[in-house]
């Protein structure tokens, strides 16, 4: 299948579209700014209350008449542009494919040679998040603002979290045998504006403190820019993690250092650029989300070992992670920590290391999508953005916005399909919400059979009372996926040219598994064909599962304004009650707007499901880790979620 790298099939149509949008954009921008000035966020309200001479309020009073006059003057040009723009949308392609070729040892082509379908198996990590990257006036309805700056900052945070070394801290003590959800500030000391490492209060209480440096001992910005300009980042087998075990009964002795048996290396992201800082997120001590460097340095780990051995601590040319203390076998550690669960689960302050696939929703703004793409290309080689349709189509109403879906991958994309849901109502019908289907290649067997995986990303209808619409959309989601798999499969029982390793569905479903108003969706047949790692059954969640929708009024509270703070809040029941969204009471006798007590820990509306039907008969896919991520605190009203799948032969131990 040919992947579309431009939105139109020829340069003539592209030029006409550019002219039409140039005529429309001034009116669009002015209307957006004018509306945004009358929809303050809680952050701006607090600033206004603290500062009687609030500058932004003064600017609003002065510039509103100017905006209004310019808006009226731009209307005739916008009308002419619309007459040209609207018919062009029938020829527009449903997505834009971008590839930033990486010929290094961690590029997509190189990754395909890592797994041949044999041995102990291979893990793949998926993440999904709703980013609320709408035009600024619409984003403010969700209490977030400054869409362009947020897009840049979100891209940096995702890249930084995914490209760090995979380090896990296990604490063995009579009172705490769980995994420590180590955050950035517990592994590094963030840089201040003057470039001096700052101490993070309380970080040593959570994990062993590691001195922070950029790649090769350079400043973080220099390290990032050096890699972006052509320096080769160390790469290697991403399955290997640096695991540090801290014993609570060893009298405070440092853990024993041993060499990693597989000699794995951690991948650092090769992406630089200036920091994107949102107005509501100034850098402060302990705010680890805006770090300019993608990871804690390997050199500091080397020095930690050298101090014990008396060596110089200088890393070799091909420095591998040399510091592994008391390596714990995954299966045994998992059984010890969670005897009632087959996989790890945590609230994490950062995106999982070595993230392979990223599915995003509500990336509606095209300029924000381009900024996000530029940031994520420092880690993901393959990206799909601006997914959806515009204007009038045969089965849909007029669409002002695209689908908001966005996909990034480290593995090559083979086939793509997009379908628009035709049954949206009211405000949801203005966006081309739908489903994006992808087929990716993740390896090849010694017999040159391709190993592939299927990923579906969707965003369902939002209006709470429209359960029947969401159920119809789930039906369409399954039917379209079956058609996509059939049309893109080149295998047969007699000639299996491809082996399917996984089938994953993720996205914002806009219903939860515990609310009484969502019973129809909870019982949908999708959940019998696909497994939800957080779900016990209709209306019943696993005890550790938490909601993914945040209470919008509290987004900028000091208690949750940084990834670390939000992580700590969500680890307590009281914090979840205060800062997660719950259904409001609809009973006639209930107090209007009162939060309804919910079985579970808030509204979990962002899902990651995996299927077992249609996979290679001799293989199995099992969840290895599941995490709720706080790294985008203050930048969106949703919690991202991530899942790591272990794919292996049925008789192999994952």
Tab-separated table of C-alpha atoms in Angstrom, residues 157 160 183-186 188 190 200 283-293 349-350 562-564 631:
chain	number	residue	atom	x	y	z
A	157	UNK	CA	7.948	15.244	27.672
A	160	UNK	CA	12.148	12.429	27.216
A	183	UNK	CA	10.016	9.343	38.627
A	184	UNK	CA	12.395	11.683	36.854
A	185	UNK	CA	13.214	13.629	39.989
A	186	UNK	CA	14.053	10.420	41.821
A	188	UNK	CA	18.028	12.889	38.243
A	190	UNK	CA	16.731	18.784	37.159
A	200	UNK	CA	15.095	17.673	44.585
A	283	UNK	CA	10.147	25.685	35.702
A	284	UNK	CA	10.500	25.189	39.418
A	285	UNK	CA	12.512	23.015	41.713
A	286	UNK	CA	11.183	19.518	41.564
A	287	UNK	CA	9.301	19.995	38.296
A	288	UNK	CA	10.785	17.149	36.366
A	289	UNK	CA	8.439	17.133	33.431
A	290	UNK	CA	10.289	19.769	31.417
A	291	UNK	CA	13.747	18.256	31.485
A	292	UNK	CA	15.673	19.029	28.364
A	293	UNK	CA	17.613	15.802	28.425
A	349	UNK	CA	5.598	9.926	36.667
A	350	UNK	CA	6.886	9.345	33.147
A	562	UNK	CA	3.998	18.580	38.493
A	563	UNK	CA	4.321	14.922	37.417
A	564	UNK	CA	5.767	13.914	40.802
A	631	UNK	CA	4.042	13.163	33.029
